[in-house]
mmCIF file of C-alpha atoms in Angstrom:
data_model
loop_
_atom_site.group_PDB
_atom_site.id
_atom_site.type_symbol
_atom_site.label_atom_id
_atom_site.label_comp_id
_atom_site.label_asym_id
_atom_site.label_seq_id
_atom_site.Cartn_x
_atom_site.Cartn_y
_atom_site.Cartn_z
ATOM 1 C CA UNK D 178 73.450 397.452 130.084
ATOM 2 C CA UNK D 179 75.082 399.644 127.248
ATOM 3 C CA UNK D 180 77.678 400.422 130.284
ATOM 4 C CA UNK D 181 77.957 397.272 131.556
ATOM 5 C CA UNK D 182 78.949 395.845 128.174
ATOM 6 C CA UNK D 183 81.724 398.932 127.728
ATOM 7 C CA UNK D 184 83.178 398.013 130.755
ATOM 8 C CA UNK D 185 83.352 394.178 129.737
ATOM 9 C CA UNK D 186 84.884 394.866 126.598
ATOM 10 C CA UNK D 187 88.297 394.075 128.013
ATOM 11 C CA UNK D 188 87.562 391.270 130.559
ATOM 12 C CA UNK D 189 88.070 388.509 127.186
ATOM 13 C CA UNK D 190 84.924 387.310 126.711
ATOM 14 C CA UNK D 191 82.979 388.178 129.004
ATOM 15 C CA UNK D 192 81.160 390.729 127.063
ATOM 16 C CA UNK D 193 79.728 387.797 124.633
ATOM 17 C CA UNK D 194 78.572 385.673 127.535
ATOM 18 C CA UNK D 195 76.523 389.098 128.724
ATOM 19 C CA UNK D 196 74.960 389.191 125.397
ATOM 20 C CA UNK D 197 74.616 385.693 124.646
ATOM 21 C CA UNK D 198 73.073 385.644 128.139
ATOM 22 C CA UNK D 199 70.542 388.898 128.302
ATOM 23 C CA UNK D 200 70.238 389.976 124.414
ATOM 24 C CA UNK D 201 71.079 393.563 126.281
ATOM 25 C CA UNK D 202 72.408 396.154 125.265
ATOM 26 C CA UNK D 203 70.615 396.166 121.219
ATOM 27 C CA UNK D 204 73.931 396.953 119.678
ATOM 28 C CA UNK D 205 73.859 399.023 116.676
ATOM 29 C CA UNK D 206 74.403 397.254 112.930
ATOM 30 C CA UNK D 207 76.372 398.880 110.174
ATOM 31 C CA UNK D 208 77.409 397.546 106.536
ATOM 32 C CA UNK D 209 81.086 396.866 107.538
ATOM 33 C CA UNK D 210 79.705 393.720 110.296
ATOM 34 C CA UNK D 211 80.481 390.389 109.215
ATOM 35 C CA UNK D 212 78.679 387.562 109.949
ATOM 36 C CA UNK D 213 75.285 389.152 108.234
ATOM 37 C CA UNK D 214 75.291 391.446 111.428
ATOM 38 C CA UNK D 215 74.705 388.278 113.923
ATOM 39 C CA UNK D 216 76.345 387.760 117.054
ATOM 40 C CA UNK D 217 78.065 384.388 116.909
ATOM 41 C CA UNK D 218 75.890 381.476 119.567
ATOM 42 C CA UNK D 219 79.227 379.564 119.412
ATOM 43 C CA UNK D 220 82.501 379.550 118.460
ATOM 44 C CA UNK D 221 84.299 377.523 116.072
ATOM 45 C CA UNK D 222 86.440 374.800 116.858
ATOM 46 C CA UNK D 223 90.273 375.426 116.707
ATOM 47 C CA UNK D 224 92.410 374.450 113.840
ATOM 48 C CA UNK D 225 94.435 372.653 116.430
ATOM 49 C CA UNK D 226 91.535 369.816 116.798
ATOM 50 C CA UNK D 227 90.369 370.038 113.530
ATOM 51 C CA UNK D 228 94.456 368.583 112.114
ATOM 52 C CA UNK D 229 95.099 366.275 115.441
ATOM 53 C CA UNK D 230 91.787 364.773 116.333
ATOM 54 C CA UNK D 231 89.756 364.241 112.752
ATOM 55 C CA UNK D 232 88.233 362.004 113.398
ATOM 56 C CA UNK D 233 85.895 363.071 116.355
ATOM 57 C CA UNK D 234 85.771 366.674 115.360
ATOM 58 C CA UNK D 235 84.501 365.562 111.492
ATOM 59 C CA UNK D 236 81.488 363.140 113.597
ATOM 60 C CA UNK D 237 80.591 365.929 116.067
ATOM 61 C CA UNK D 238 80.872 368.860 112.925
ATOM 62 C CA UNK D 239 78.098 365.502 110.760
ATOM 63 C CA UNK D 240 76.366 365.675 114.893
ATOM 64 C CA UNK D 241 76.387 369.450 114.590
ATOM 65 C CA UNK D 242 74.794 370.340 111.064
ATOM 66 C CA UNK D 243 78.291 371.772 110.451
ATOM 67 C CA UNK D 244 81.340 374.261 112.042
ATOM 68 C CA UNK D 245 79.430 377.824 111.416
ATOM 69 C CA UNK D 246 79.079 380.383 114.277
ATOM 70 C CA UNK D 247 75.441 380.043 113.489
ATOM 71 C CA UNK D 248 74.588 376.957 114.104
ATOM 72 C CA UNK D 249 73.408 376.494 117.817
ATOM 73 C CA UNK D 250 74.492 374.299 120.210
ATOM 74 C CA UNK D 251 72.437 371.064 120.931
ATOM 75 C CA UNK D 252 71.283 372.229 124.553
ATOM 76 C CA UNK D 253 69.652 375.502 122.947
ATOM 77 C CA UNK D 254 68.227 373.743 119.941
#
């Protein structure tokens, strides 16, 4: 799996969706991570919806619990 995630690693995100998907490989943690050494469930809504559509993003971000990469997703909740 450690392979198969190397060779994903260019292939945009396909390499997250592996992870996300298996929890395989364990990938090793140092000090310099952010995130407090998670991998992200989501990802965060673009700056381009949060300026031209408020109004929707701020009900789904109340619907959410918030915009953090943390914060999962209501189907895995």
């Amino acid at each position: 799996m450690l392979q198969k995630y190397f060779g994903l690693c260019f292939s945009e995100y396909r390499h997250w969706f592996e992870d996300r998907r298996t929890e395989l490989p364990e990938l090793p943690k140092n000090d310099g991570m952010l995130n407090n050494q998670l991998v992200s469930v989501k990802f965060r809504y673009p700056v381009v919806v949060q300026i031209n559509n408020t109004d929707n993003y701020n009900e789904v971000v109340s619907r959410m619990g918030g915009d953090n990469l943390n914060i999962k997703v209501w189907w895995e909740q």
